[in-house]
Short mmCIF file of C-alpha atoms in Angstrom, two decimals:
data_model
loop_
_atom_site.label_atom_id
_atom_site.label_comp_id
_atom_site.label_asym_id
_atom_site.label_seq_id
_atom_site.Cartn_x
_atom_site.Cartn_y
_atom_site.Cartn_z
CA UNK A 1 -3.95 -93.01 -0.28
CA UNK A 2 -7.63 -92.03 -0.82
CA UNK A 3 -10.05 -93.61 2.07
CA UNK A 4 -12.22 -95.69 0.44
CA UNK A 5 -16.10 -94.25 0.97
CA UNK A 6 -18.22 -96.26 3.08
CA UNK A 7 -20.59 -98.14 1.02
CA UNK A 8 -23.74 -99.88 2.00
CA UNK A 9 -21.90 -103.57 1.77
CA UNK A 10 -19.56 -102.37 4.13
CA UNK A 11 -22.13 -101.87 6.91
CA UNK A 12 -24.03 -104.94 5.76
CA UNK A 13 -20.83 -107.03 6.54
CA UNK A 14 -20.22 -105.58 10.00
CA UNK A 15 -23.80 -105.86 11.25
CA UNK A 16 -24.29 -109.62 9.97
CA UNK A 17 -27.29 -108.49 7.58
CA UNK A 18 -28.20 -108.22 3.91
CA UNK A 19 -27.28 -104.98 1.97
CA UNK A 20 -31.30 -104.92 1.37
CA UNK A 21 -31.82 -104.02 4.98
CA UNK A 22 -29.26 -102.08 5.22
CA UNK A 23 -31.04 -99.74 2.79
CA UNK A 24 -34.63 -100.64 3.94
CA UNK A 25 -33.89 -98.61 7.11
CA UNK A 26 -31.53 -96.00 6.20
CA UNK A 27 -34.03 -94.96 3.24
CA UNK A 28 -37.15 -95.85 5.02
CA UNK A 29 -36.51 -94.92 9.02
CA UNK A 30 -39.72 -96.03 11.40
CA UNK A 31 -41.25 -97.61 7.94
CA UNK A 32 -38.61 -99.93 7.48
CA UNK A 33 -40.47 -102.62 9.21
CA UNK A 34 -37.29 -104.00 10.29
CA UNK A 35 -37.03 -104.00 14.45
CA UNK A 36 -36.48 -101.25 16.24
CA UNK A 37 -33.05 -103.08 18.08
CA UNK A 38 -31.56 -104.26 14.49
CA UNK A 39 -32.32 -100.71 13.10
CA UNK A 40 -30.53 -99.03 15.86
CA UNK A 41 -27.76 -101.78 15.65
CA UNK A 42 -27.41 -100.51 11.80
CA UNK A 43 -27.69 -96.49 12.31
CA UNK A 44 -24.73 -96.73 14.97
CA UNK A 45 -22.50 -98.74 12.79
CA UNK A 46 -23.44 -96.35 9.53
CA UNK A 47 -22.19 -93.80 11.71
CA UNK A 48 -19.50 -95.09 13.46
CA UNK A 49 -18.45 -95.96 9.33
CA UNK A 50 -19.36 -92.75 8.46
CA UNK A 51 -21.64 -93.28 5.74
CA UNK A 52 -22.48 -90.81 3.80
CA UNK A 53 -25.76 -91.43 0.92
CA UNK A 54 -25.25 -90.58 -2.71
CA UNK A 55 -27.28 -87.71 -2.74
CA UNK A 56 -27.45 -87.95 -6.25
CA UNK A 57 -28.64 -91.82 -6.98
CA UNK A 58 -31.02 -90.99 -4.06
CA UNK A 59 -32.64 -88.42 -5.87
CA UNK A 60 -32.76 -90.17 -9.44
CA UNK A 61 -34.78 -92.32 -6.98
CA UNK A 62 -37.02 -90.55 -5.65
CA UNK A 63 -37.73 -88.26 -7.94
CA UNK A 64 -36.95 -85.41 -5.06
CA UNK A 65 -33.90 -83.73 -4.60
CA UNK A 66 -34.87 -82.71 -1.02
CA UNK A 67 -34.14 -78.30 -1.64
CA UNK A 68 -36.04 -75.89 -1.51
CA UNK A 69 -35.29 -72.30 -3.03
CA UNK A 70 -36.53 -69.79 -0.52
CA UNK A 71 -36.90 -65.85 -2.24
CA UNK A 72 -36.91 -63.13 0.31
CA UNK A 73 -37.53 -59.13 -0.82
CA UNK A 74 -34.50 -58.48 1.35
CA UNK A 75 -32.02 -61.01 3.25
CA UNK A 76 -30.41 -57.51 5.12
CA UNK A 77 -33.61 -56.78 7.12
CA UNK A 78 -33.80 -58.81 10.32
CA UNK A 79 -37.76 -59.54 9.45
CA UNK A 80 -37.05 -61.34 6.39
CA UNK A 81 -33.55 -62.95 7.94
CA UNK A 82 -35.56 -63.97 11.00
CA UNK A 83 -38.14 -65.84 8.09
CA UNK A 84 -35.00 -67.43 6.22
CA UNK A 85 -33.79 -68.46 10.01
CA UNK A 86 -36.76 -70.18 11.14
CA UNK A 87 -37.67 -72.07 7.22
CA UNK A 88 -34.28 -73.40 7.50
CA UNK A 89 -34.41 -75.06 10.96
CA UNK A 90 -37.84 -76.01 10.13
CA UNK A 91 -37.05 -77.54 6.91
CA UNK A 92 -34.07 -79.03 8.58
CA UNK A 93 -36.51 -81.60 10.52
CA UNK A 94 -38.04 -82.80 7.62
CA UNK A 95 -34.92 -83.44 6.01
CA UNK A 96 -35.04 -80.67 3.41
CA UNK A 97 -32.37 -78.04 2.88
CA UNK A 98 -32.94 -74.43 1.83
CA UNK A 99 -31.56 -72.26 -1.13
CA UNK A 100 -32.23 -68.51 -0.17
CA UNK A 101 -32.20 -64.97 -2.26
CA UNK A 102 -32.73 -62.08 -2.05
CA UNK A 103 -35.39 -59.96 -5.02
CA UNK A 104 -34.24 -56.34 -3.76
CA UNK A 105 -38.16 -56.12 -4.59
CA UNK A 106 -37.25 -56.30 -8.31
CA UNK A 107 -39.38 -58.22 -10.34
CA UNK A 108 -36.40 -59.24 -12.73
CA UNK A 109 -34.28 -60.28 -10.03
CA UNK A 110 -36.88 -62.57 -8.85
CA UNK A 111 -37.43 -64.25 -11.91
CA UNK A 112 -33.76 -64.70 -12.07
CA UNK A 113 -33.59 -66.43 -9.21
CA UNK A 114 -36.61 -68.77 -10.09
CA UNK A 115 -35.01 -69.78 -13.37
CA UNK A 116 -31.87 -70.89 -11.47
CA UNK A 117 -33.14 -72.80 -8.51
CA UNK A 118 -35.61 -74.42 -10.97
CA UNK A 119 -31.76 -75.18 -12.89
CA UNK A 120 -31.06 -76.42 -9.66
CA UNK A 121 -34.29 -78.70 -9.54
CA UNK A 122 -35.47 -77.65 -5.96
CA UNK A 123 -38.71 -79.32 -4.96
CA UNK A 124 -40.67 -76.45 -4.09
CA UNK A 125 -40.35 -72.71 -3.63
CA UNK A 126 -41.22 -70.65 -0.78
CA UNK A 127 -41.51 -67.13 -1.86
CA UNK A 128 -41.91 -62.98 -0.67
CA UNK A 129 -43.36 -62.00 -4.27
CA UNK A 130 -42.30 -58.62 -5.58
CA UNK A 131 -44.56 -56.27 -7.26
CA UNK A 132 -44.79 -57.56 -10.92
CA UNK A 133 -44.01 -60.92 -10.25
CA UNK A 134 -47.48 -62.80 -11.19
CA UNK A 135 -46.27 -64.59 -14.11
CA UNK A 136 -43.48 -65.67 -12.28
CA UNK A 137 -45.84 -67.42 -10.35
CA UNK A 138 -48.20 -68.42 -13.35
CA UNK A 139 -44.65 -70.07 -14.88
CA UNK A 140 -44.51 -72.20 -11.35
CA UNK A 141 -48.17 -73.81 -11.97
CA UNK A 142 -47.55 -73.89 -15.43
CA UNK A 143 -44.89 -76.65 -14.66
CA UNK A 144 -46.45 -78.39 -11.55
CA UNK A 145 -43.87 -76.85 -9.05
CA UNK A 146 -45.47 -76.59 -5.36
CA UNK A 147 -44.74 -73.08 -3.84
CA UNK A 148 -46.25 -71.21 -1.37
CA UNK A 149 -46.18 -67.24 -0.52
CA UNK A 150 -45.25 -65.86 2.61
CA UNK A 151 -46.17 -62.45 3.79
CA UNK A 152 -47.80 -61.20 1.00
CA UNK A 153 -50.28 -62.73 -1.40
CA UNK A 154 -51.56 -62.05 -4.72
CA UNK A 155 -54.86 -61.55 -4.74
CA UNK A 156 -55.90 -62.17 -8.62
CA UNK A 157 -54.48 -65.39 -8.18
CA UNK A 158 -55.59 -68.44 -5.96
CA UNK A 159 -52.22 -69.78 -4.22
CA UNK A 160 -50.79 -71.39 -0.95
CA UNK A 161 -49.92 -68.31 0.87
CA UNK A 162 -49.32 -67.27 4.85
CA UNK A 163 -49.73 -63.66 5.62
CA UNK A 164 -51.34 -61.72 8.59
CA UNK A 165 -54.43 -59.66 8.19
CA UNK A 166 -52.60 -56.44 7.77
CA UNK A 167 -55.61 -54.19 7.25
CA UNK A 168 -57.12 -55.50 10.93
CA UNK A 169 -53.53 -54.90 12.95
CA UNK A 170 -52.79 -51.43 10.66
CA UNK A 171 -55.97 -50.32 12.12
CA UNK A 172 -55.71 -51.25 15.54
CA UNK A 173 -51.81 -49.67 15.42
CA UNK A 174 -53.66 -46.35 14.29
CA UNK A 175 -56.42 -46.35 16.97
CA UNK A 176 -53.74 -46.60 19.87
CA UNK A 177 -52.42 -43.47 18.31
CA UNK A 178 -55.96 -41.71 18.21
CA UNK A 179 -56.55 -42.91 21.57
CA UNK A 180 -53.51 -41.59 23.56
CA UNK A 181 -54.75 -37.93 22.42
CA UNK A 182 -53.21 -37.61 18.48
CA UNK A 183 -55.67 -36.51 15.49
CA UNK A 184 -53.66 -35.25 13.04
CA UNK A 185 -51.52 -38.83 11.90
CA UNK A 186 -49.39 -39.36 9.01
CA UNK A 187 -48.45 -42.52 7.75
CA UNK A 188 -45.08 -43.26 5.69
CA UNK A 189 -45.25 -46.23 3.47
CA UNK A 190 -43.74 -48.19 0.01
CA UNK A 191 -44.51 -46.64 -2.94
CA UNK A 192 -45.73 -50.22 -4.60
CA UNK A 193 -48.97 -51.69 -5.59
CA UNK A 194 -48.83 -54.90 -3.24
CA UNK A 195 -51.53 -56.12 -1.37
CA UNK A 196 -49.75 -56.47 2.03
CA UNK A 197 -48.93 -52.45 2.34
CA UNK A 198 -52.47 -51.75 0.38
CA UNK A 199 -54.04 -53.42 3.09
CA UNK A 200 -51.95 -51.06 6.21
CA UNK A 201 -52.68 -47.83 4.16
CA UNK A 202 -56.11 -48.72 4.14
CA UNK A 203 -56.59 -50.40 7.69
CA UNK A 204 -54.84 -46.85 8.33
CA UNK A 205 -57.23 -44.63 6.58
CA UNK A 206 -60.33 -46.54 7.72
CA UNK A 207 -59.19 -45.98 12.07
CA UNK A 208 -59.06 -42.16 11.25
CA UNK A 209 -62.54 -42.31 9.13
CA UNK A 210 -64.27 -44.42 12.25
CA UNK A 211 -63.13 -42.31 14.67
CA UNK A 212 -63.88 -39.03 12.94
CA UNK A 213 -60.94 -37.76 11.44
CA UNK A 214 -60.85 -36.41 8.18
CA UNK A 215 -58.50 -37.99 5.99
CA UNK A 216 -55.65 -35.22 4.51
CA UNK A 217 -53.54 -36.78 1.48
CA UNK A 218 -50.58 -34.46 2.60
CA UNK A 219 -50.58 -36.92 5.58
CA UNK A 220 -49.31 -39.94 3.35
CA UNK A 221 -46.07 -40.48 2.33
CA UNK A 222 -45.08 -42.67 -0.67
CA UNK A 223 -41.41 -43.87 -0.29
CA UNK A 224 -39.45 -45.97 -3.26
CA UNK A 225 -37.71 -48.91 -2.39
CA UNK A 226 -34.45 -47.37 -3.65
CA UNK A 227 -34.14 -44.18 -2.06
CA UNK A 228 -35.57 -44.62 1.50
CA UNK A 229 -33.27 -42.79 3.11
CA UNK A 230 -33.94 -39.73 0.84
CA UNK A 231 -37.62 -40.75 0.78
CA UNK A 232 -38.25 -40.89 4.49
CA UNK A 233 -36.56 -37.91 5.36
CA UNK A 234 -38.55 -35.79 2.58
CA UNK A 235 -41.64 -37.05 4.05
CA UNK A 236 -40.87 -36.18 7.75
CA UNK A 237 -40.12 -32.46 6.68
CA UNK A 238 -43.41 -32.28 4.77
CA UNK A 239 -44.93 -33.88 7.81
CA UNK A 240 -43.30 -31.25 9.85
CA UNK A 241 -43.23 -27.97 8.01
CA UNK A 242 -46.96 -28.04 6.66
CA UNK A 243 -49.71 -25.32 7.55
CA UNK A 244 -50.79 -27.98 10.10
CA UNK A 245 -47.93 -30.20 11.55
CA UNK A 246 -48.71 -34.04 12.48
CA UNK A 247 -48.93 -34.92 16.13
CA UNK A 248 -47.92 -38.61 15.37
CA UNK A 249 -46.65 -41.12 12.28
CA UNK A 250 -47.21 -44.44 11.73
CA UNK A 251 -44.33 -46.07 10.02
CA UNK A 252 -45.51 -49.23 7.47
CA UNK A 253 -42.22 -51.14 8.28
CA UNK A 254 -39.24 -51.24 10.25
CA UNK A 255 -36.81 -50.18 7.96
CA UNK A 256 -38.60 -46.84 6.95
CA UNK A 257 -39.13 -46.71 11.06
CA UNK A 258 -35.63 -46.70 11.40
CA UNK A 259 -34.42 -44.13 8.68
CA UNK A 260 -37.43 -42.12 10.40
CA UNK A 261 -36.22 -42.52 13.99
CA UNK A 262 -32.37 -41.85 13.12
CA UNK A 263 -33.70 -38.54 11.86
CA UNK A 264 -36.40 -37.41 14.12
CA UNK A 265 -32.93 -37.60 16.62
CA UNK A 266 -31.39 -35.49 13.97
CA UNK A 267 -34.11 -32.54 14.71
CA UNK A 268 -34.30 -32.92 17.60
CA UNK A 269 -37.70 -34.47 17.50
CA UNK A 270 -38.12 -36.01 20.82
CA UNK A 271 -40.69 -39.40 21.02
CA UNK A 272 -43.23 -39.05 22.59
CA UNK A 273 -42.90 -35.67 24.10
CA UNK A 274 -43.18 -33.99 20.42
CA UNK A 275 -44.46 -36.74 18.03
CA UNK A 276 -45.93 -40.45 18.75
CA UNK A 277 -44.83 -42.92 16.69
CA UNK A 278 -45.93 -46.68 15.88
CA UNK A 279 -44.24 -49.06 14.02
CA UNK A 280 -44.62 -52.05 11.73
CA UNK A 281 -42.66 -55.03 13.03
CA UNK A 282 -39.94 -55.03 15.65
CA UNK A 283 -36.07 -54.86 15.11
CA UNK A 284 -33.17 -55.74 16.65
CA UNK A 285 -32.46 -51.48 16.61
CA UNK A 286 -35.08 -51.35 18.82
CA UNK A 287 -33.97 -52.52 21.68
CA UNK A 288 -31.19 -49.58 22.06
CA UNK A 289 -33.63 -46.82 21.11
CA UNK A 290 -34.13 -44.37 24.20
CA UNK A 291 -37.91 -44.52 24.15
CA UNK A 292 -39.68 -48.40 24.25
CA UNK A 293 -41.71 -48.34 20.60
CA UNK A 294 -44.67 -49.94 19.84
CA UNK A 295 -45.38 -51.96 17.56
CA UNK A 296 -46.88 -54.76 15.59
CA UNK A 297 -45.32 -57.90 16.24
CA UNK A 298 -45.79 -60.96 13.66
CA UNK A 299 -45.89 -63.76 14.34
CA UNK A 300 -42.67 -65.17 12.35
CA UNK A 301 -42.61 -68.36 13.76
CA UNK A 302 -45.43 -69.69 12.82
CA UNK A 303 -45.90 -68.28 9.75
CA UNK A 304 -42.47 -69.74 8.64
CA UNK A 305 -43.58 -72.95 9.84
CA UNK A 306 -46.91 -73.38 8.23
CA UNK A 307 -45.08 -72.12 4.75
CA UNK A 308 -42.62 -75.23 5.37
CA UNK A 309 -45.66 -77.50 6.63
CA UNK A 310 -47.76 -76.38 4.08
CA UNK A 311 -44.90 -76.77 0.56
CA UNK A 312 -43.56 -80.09 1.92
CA UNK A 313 -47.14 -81.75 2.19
CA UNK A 314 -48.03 -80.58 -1.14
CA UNK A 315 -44.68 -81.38 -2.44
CA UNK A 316 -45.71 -85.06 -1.19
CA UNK A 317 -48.95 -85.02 -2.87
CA UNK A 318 -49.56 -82.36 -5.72
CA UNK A 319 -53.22 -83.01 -5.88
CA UNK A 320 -54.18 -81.71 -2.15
CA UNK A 321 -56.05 -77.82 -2.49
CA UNK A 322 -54.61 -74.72 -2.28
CA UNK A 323 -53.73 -73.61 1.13
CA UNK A 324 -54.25 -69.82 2.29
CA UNK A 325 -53.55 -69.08 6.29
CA UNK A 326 -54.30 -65.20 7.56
CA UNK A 327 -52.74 -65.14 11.22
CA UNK A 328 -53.38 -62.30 13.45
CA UNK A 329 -50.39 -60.07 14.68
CA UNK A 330 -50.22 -58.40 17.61
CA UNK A 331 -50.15 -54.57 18.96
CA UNK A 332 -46.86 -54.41 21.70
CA UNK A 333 -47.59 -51.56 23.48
CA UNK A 334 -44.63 -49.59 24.27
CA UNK A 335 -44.42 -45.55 25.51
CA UNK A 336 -43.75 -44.19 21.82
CA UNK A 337 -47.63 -42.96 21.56
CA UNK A 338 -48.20 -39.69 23.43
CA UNK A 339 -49.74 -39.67 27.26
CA UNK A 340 -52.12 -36.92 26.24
CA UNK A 341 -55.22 -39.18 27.38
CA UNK A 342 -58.15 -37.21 26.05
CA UNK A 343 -60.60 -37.70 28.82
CA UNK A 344 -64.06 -39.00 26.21
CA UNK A 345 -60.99 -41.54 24.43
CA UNK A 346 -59.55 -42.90 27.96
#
């Protein structure tokens, strides 16, 4: 026979109380106003009972449905998995739980998934937005749903976004390179139009213009999203092979750093005795590559954290402002740059 499901009369009648306060403090908590020994008396029996809320009624209720759909470009790479890792715990301790996708940096795919968690009524959407995607996000205001962007933002549009000044740290990863002895540096980067990587290519060009090296446009190397493998690896043999080889690349993320590391190994390029290298971001591949990297470090954690902070209070109250956070990352200085200390850069 069926166990009968644990209903809020049931707990009523073993702690002596009325099914009113019952609910008063499992809906409520600390604003219950009921005592702090009778609502303890009432949590242990509801889970002794094992009491489980209608998720549904409670949300007819409330008006909330306590979700939230969380769109990543790419759930594979460990700095967007790391992101999904920390919004979930995060959003655990305010009760919420997370839907995640991934866009594959497809602006179709990411409306897809918009349509069907808004199917799924979430409450809010915390998003990575792909190139294209602006009326995606003109649909979400259009019908009052709170989201915020992470990582990237949009710049024609005023939204709740968390990113890190990418043009500042790009810059900063480029000087290390000019000042352990390189001057000829090529950068590999995405071949899209968002602000995030328009912001490294230019924090990138503006280190070698400040420190008086003319720009080459053979230096930068456009990859597509879809072929990075084929991409990276036709960029490192221009890089290379050219009347003038580069001393040193900057890499715009980790995955094109790690299709560019695997095949720098592959020639036999040796880091740093033949070519420095910085990256953007860290990876878990890191750790077991022969030479310590650096590179920029984000700060994940807290950037996940203010996205949560920042949807659920606005899912609370629609009316507060718009919310937009830079954070600074930071350069981790490994041994990937060259030792060739020019004496007027030391």
């Amino acid at each position: 026979m069926k166990k009968k499901k644990t209903s809020l009369k049931d707990i009523a009648k073993e702690v002596g109380v009325s099914i009113a306060t019952v609910s008063y403090v499992l809906s409520k908590g600390a604003n219950s106003r009921v005592s702090v020994e009778m609502s303890e008396k009432i949590k242990k029996v509801a889970k002794e009972l094992n009491y489980q809320p209608n998720q549904i009624a409670k949300s007819l209720k409330s008006g909330k449905t306590h979700t939230i759909g969380l769109i990543v470009a790419d759930i594979s790479n460990p700095f967007f998995a790391h992101i999904a890792r920390i919004v979930e715990d995060e959003a655990a301790k305010l009760d919420y739980t997370v839907i995640f996708g991934s866009s594959d940096e497809k602006a179709d795919k990411s409306w897809g998934l918009i349509k069907f968690l808004m199917n799924r009524q979430v409450d809010g959407f915390i998003i990575v937005p792909s190139e294209g995607s602006n009326d995606q996000i003109q649909y979400l205001e259009d019908h009052n749903k709170p989201y915020v962007l992470i990582d990237r933002r949009l710049p024609e549009r005023e939204s709740n976004y968390v990113v890190i000044d990418n043009h500042e740290v790009a810059y900063q990863a480029v000087k290390r390179l000019i000042d352990t002895g390189n001057e000829r540096i090529g950068m590999i980067a995405y071949s899209n139009g968002l602000q995030h990587m328009r912001d490294r290519v230019s924090g990138y060009r503006m280190a070698l213009q400040n420190h008086g090296i003319s720009f080459d446009n053979s230096w930068l190397k456009a990859v597509n999203f879809d072929q990075v493998k084929e991409g990276v690896r036709a960029g490192i043999d221009d890089l290379l092979n050219g009347p003038k080889p580069i001393d040193a690349i900057f890499f715009a993320t980790n995955t094109l750093a790690v299709e560019g590391l695997k095949y720098l190994d592959k020639l036999n390029v040796r880091v740093p005795d033949d070519i420095s290298i910085v990256c953007f971001d860290q990876g878990d591949a890191f750790d077991f590559y022969y030479c310590p990297l650096t590179y920029v470090k984000q700060p994940l954690v807290t950037m996940s954290e203010e996205a949560v902070r920042i949807l659920i209070s606005q899912i609370d109250d629609p009316s507060l402002p718009k919310v937009q956070k830079s954070l600074q990352a930071e350069l981790v200085i490994g041994k990937s740059c060259s030792g060739r200390l020019m004496a007027d850069k030391n």
